Each structure stands twice: as structure tokens, then as C-alpha cells.
mmCIF file of C-alpha atoms in Angstrom:
data_model
loop_
_atom_site.group_PDB
_atom_site.id
_atom_site.type_symbol
_atom_site.label_atom_id
_atom_site.label_comp_id
_atom_site.label_asym_id
_atom_site.label_seq_id
_atom_site.Cartn_x
_atom_site.Cartn_y
_atom_site.Cartn_z
ATOM 1 C CA MET A 403 0.000 0.000 0.000
ATOM 2 C CA SER A 404 1.361 3.414 -0.954
ATOM 3 C CA LYS A 405 1.849 6.242 1.536
ATOM 4 C CA THR A 406 -1.097 8.128 -0.032
ATOM 5 C CA SER A 407 -3.353 5.059 0.216
ATOM 6 C CA ARG A 408 -2.403 4.521 3.858
ATOM 7 C CA SER A 409 -3.152 8.165 4.586
ATOM 8 C CA ARG A 410 -6.599 7.914 2.981
ATOM 9 C CA SER A 411 -7.270 4.710 4.899
ATOM 10 C CA LYS A 412 -6.414 6.405 8.202
ATOM 11 C CA VAL A 413 -8.719 9.305 7.356
ATOM 12 C CA ARG A 414 -11.617 6.947 6.573
ATOM 13 C CA LEU A 415 -11.005 4.943 9.743
ATOM 14 C CA SER A 416 -10.818 8.149 11.774
ATOM 15 C CA ARG A 417 -14.165 9.317 10.404
ATOM 16 C CA ALA A 418 -15.720 5.909 11.057
ATOM 17 C CA LEU A 419 -14.528 5.902 14.675
ATOM 18 C CA GLY A 420 -15.008 9.618 15.316
ATOM 19 C CA ILE A 421 -11.431 10.176 16.467
ATOM 20 C CA ALA A 422 -8.380 11.654 14.728
ATOM 21 C CA LEU A 423 -5.640 9.049 14.275
ATOM 22 C CA THR A 424 -3.285 11.382 12.385
ATOM 23 C CA PRO A 425 -2.886 15.159 11.978
ATOM 24 C CA LYS A 426 -4.371 14.891 8.463
ATOM 25 C CA ALA A 427 -7.348 12.970 9.815
ATOM 26 C CA GLU A 428 -7.913 15.677 12.422
ATOM 27 C CA ARG A 429 -8.258 18.274 9.673
ATOM 28 C CA ALA A 430 -10.637 15.998 7.771
ATOM 29 C CA LEU A 431 -12.806 15.464 10.866
ATOM 30 C CA GLU A 432 -13.103 19.211 11.354
ATOM 31 C CA LYS A 433 -14.617 19.464 7.875
ATOM 32 C CA ARG A 434 -16.713 16.276 7.979
ATOM 33 C CA PRO A 435 -17.289 15.134 11.579
ATOM 34 C CA TYR A 436 -19.315 12.050 10.623
ATOM 35 C CA ALA A 437 -18.661 8.562 9.280
ATOM 36 C CA PRO A 438 -17.946 8.035 5.555
ATOM 37 C CA GLY A 439 -20.650 6.760 3.211
ATOM 38 C CA GLU A 440 -24.115 7.953 2.298
ATOM 39 C CA HIS A 441 -25.521 7.052 5.727
ATOM 40 C CA GLY A 442 -22.607 8.468 7.679
ATOM 41 C CA ARG A 443 -24.573 11.387 9.139
ATOM 42 C CA THR A 444 -27.345 9.231 10.582
ATOM 43 C CA ARG A 445 -25.946 5.756 11.177
ATOM 44 C CA ARG A 446 -25.042 6.127 14.849
ATOM 45 C CA LYS A 447 -28.569 7.106 15.836
ATOM 46 C CA THR A 448 -29.624 3.449 15.447
ATOM 47 C CA ASP A 449 -26.498 1.686 16.739
ATOM 48 C CA SER A 450 -27.124 -1.351 18.939
ATOM 49 C CA ASP A 451 -25.460 -1.792 22.321
ATOM 50 C CA TYR A 452 -23.126 -4.296 20.697
ATOM 51 C CA ALA A 453 -22.173 -1.835 17.950
ATOM 52 C CA VAL A 454 -21.430 0.874 20.515
ATOM 53 C CA ARG A 455 -19.156 -1.468 22.503
ATOM 54 C CA LEU A 456 -17.488 -2.708 19.345
ATOM 55 C CA ARG A 457 -16.731 0.837 18.228
ATOM 56 C CA GLU A 458 -15.113 1.678 21.565
ATOM 57 C CA LYS A 459 -12.950 -1.421 21.290
ATOM 58 C CA GLN A 460 -11.996 -0.471 17.740
ATOM 59 C CA ARG A 461 -11.200 3.058 18.901
ATOM 60 C CA LEU A 462 -8.782 1.769 21.503
ATOM 61 C CA ARG A 463 -7.189 -0.651 19.032
ATOM 62 C CA ALA A 464 -6.734 2.061 16.411
ATOM 63 C CA GLN A 465 -5.178 4.588 18.770
ATOM 64 C CA TYR A 466 -2.473 2.104 19.730
ATOM 65 C CA GLY A 467 -2.262 0.536 16.262
ATOM 66 C CA LEU A 468 -2.853 -2.986 17.565
ATOM 67 C CA ARG A 469 -4.087 -6.212 16.036
ATOM 68 C CA GLU A 470 -7.092 -7.828 17.709
ATOM 69 C CA LYS A 471 -4.980 -10.633 19.167
ATOM 70 C CA GLN A 472 -2.574 -8.133 20.746
ATOM 71 C CA LEU A 473 -5.366 -6.188 22.420
ATOM 72 C CA ARG A 474 -7.032 -9.362 23.655
ATOM 73 C CA ILE A 475 -3.814 -10.567 25.303
ATOM 74 C CA VAL A 476 -3.387 -7.297 27.199
ATOM 75 C CA PHE A 477 -7.068 -7.340 28.163
ATOM 76 C CA GLU A 478 -6.709 -10.792 29.729
ATOM 77 C CA GLU A 479 -3.672 -9.614 31.679
ATOM 78 C CA SER A 480 -5.631 -6.556 32.827
ATOM 79 C CA ARG A 481 -8.553 -8.713 33.949
ATOM 80 C CA ARG A 482 -6.285 -10.861 36.122
ATOM 81 C CA ALA A 483 -4.585 -7.886 37.778
ATOM 82 C CA ALA A 484 -5.872 -6.125 40.877
ATOM 83 C CA GLY A 485 -7.970 -3.021 40.314
ATOM 84 C CA LEU A 486 -10.384 -1.971 37.576
ATOM 85 C CA THR A 487 -9.911 -3.951 34.377
ATOM 86 C CA GLY A 488 -10.537 -1.024 32.021
ATOM 87 C CA GLU A 489 -8.108 1.256 33.775
ATOM 88 C CA ASN A 490 -5.496 -1.497 33.942
ATOM 89 C CA LEU A 491 -5.926 -2.062 30.208
ATOM 90 C CA VAL A 492 -5.176 1.514 29.192
ATOM 91 C CA GLU A 493 -2.338 1.842 31.683
ATOM 92 C CA LEU A 494 -0.597 -1.293 30.388
ATOM 93 C CA LEU A 495 -1.058 -0.245 26.765
ATOM 94 C CA GLU A 496 0.418 3.135 27.560
ATOM 95 C CA MET A 497 3.595 1.483 28.854
ATOM 96 C CA ARG A 498 4.345 0.070 25.396
ATOM 97 C CA LEU A 499 7.585 1.437 23.994
ATOM 98 C CA ASP A 500 5.989 2.794 20.811
ATOM 99 C CA ALA A 501 3.317 4.620 22.838
ATOM 100 C CA LEU A 502 5.942 6.291 25.028
ATOM 101 C CA VAL A 503 8.107 7.228 22.035
ATOM 102 C CA LEU A 504 5.047 9.051 20.684
ATOM 103 C CA ARG A 505 4.082 10.705 23.993
ATOM 104 C CA SER A 506 7.675 11.884 24.454
ATOM 105 C CA GLY A 507 7.511 13.837 21.203
ATOM 106 C CA PHE A 508 10.076 11.733 19.329
ATOM 107 C CA ALA A 509 7.461 10.871 16.682
ATOM 108 C CA ARG A 510 4.435 12.508 15.115
ATOM 109 C CA THR A 511 2.095 9.508 14.900
ATOM 110 C CA THR A 512 1.734 6.034 16.381
ATOM 111 C CA ALA A 513 2.771 4.481 13.069
ATOM 112 C CA GLN A 514 5.916 6.598 12.922
ATOM 113 C CA ALA A 515 6.786 5.737 16.528
ATOM 114 C CA ARG A 516 6.466 2.034 15.755
ATOM 115 C CA GLN A 517 8.649 2.426 12.679
ATOM 116 C CA LEU A 518 11.374 4.165 14.665
ATOM 117 C CA VAL A 519 11.441 1.296 17.143
ATOM 118 C CA VAL A 520 11.385 -1.447 14.494
ATOM 119 C CA HIS A 521 14.187 0.253 12.551
ATOM 120 C CA ARG A 522 16.386 0.025 15.649
ATOM 121 C CA HIS A 523 16.734 3.695 16.521
ATOM 122 C CA ILE A 524 15.573 3.431 20.154
ATOM 123 C CA LEU A 525 17.406 2.334 23.298
ATOM 124 C CA VAL A 526 15.968 1.444 26.707
ATOM 125 C CA ASP A 527 18.464 1.733 29.539
ATOM 126 C CA GLY A 528 21.243 1.762 26.948
ATOM 127 C CA LYS A 529 20.131 -1.435 25.198
ATOM 128 C CA LEU A 530 18.655 -1.576 21.706
ATOM 129 C CA VAL A 531 14.979 -2.556 21.658
ATOM 130 C CA ASP A 532 13.211 -3.175 18.340
ATOM 131 C CA ARG A 533 9.861 -4.481 19.657
ATOM 132 C CA PRO A 534 7.120 -1.805 19.728
ATOM 133 C CA SER A 535 5.216 -3.901 22.288
ATOM 134 C CA PHE A 536 8.140 -3.878 24.747
ATOM 135 C CA ARG A 537 6.768 -2.805 28.111
ATOM 136 C CA VAL A 538 8.795 -0.052 29.711
ATOM 137 C CA LYS A 539 9.127 -0.207 33.479
ATOM 138 C CA PRO A 540 8.982 2.837 35.757
ATOM 139 C CA GLY A 541 12.449 4.329 36.095
ATOM 140 C CA GLN A 542 13.695 3.111 32.730
ATOM 141 C CA LEU A 543 15.322 5.559 30.305
ATOM 142 C CA ILE A 544 14.201 5.762 26.673
ATOM 143 C CA GLN A 545 16.621 7.455 24.282
ATOM 144 C CA VAL A 546 17.478 7.765 20.624
ATOM 145 C CA LYS A 547 20.582 5.855 19.539
ATOM 146 C CA GLN A 548 23.482 8.270 19.182
ATOM 147 C CA ARG A 549 24.143 7.345 15.554
ATOM 148 C CA SER A 550 20.498 8.088 14.725
ATOM 149 C CA GLU A 551 20.313 11.538 16.310
ATOM 150 C CA ALA A 552 21.389 13.300 13.095
ATOM 151 C CA LEU A 553 18.444 11.897 11.113
ATOM 152 C CA GLU A 554 15.945 14.555 10.049
ATOM 153 C CA VAL A 555 13.068 12.921 11.906
ATOM 154 C CA PHE A 556 14.945 13.264 15.199
ATOM 155 C CA GLN A 557 16.256 16.737 14.455
ATOM 156 C CA VAL A 558 12.647 17.839 13.995
ATOM 157 C CA ALA A 559 11.691 16.116 17.252
ATOM 158 C CA ALA A 560 14.581 17.692 19.188
ATOM 159 C CA ALA A 561 13.422 21.132 18.017
ATOM 160 C CA GLY A 562 9.909 20.436 19.348
ATOM 161 C CA GLY A 563 8.545 20.076 15.850
ATOM 162 C CA HIS A 564 5.683 17.768 16.859
ATOM 163 C CA ALA A 565 4.289 19.934 19.655
ATOM 164 C CA ASP A 566 1.523 21.279 17.403
ATOM 165 C CA VAL A 567 -0.083 17.857 16.918
ATOM 166 C CA LEU A 568 0.662 16.034 20.174
ATOM 167 C CA PRO A 569 -1.164 16.301 23.515
ATOM 168 C CA LYS A 570 0.503 18.020 26.451
ATOM 169 C CA LEU A 571 3.325 15.954 27.950
ATOM 170 C CA PRO A 572 1.794 13.697 30.640
ATOM 171 C CA ALA A 573 3.119 13.810 34.190
ATOM 172 C CA TYR A 574 4.313 10.203 34.148
ATOM 173 C CA LEU A 575 7.071 11.124 31.666
ATOM 174 C CA ASP A 576 10.184 13.230 32.209
ATOM 175 C CA VAL A 577 11.440 14.319 28.779
ATOM 176 C CA ASP A 578 14.469 16.234 27.544
ATOM 177 C CA LEU A 579 13.838 16.777 23.846
ATOM 178 C CA ALA A 580 17.191 18.497 23.308
ATOM 179 C CA THR A 581 18.999 15.254 24.186
ATOM 180 C CA LEU A 582 16.197 12.997 22.877
ATOM 181 C CA GLN A 583 15.798 11.253 26.211
ATOM 182 C CA ALA A 584 12.690 10.351 28.187
ATOM 183 C CA ARG A 585 12.168 8.524 31.458
ATOM 184 C CA LEU A 586 9.009 6.774 32.598
ATOM 185 C CA VAL A 587 8.739 8.215 36.082
ATOM 186 C CA ARG A 588 5.902 5.988 37.266
ATOM 187 C CA ARG A 589 3.044 3.890 35.998
ATOM 188 C CA PRO A 590 0.521 5.997 34.060
ATOM 189 C CA LYS A 591 -2.951 6.580 35.495
ATOM 190 C CA ARG A 592 -5.920 6.197 33.177
ATOM 191 C CA VAL A 593 -7.109 9.757 33.787
ATOM 192 C CA GLU A 594 -3.762 11.093 32.528
ATOM 193 C CA VAL A 595 -3.542 9.006 29.352
ATOM 194 C CA PRO A 596 -4.538 11.033 26.274
ATOM 195 C CA VAL A 597 -6.655 8.425 24.498
ATOM 196 C CA THR A 598 -10.330 8.763 23.618
ATOM 197 C CA CYS A 599 -12.183 5.685 24.824
ATOM 198 C CA GLU A 600 -14.940 4.597 27.189
ATOM 199 C CA VAL A 601 -12.930 1.732 28.604
ATOM 200 C CA GLN A 602 -15.847 0.193 30.507
ATOM 201 C CA LEU A 603 -17.539 -0.462 27.166
ATOM 202 C CA VAL A 604 -14.407 -2.268 25.989
ATOM 203 C CA VAL A 605 -14.554 -4.434 29.113
ATOM 204 C CA GLU A 606 -18.243 -5.162 28.444
ATOM 205 C CA TYR A 607 -17.449 -6.044 24.832
ATOM 206 C CA TYR A 608 -14.932 -8.710 25.824
ATOM 207 C CA ALA A 609 -16.995 -9.941 28.783
ATOM 208 C CA ALA A 610 -19.876 -10.727 26.440
ATOM 209 C CA ARG A 611 -17.738 -12.846 24.128
#
């Protein structure tokens, strides 16, 4: 799939889910804040309870760029842990390396953050990690590999070039953009995580299956 086709796909998915997955999709939603297709303006008025729960699950999946199997695995872990399952789910997802690379301002989108990890540009505590799903522990240091710092993508990041499209830096991260370093200070709390999702509906979706 070409870059243009992927961009169009993200815009359509964003309109279907009612959330902006990329900066381009955000501009498109401002112009047409309804789902694509001839029934896009009216479809949600007749959504069933199942459809509403499914859409929330799809929203969460899309914002983290996950496959269904990946989300299901984290959900099961969240269900077994102490505390509220929905909150656990978002908090564990937010500790993924690609999610924290994005939140830190090293990347502009989730897809770009994943690519930077896969292409072996990111270190955790000085060791190369190329798995986007790697779970960062509180206290660990995320940084750009020294040999990669001169790449344009990281020069833009170091200059704060993504600040216009990213949410405010959350309190669970300590970031120094100038040196392209970020530390996970503590486990994120659901209320702090900048994702749009009614997590209880996601829990209900999986509980019914």
C-alpha cells in the first residue's frame, strides 16, 4: 500500500470511529465530523449496544495501532490484575515502547513511533529494543541511539517540531527533547492518558464474548 493510500485509509477509519488518528485525519474530521458513506450522518442514531461497545474497542485498538490478538492478550492480563480492568488495560497499553516514544515527542504519529522502534533507533536503559510492544518499566530511560540523532526525523523532534499535533506531555514522563531522552517516572494513570475511549464499554465487549 502506498503512503497516499495509507493516509486515505487512516482518514476513513478516523471518520468511522469519530477520532483523529493522524494530523491529516484531524483536519478531515473538522470538515466532515461524521462517518464516511451515504448514511454516515445518521448511522449512529440506530447503533445497537453491541455496535457501541465494538466501536469503543476499535477506537482503543486504532489509537495504539494494535491487532485484535494483541489487544485481547493485554485485556486478559488486565482482567487478572488487581484493580479496575478497564483502567489497567489503558495503563498497560500506555507502557508500550511505541506509545511512550510518541508521547515523548520523538514521533508525530503512532505508526511513525512504531517504525522508529522497528528500525532500531531506540534504546531502553542503553540497550537496543526493536519491539514496539516492549513494556517499559517505571524508572527506565528511553533514548534515541546516538548514531540516529542526526536523522531529520529526530532533528525535527529535538526542536519540538511535533508539539503542534501532540497532547501536552503527561506527568508520568520526564522528557528532555534536546537530548532525545525520556524517562518513565511511574506507571501511568488512566485519567492522565490522552486516548479517547470509554474503557468500561471495551470491558463489556470482551466480557460478552
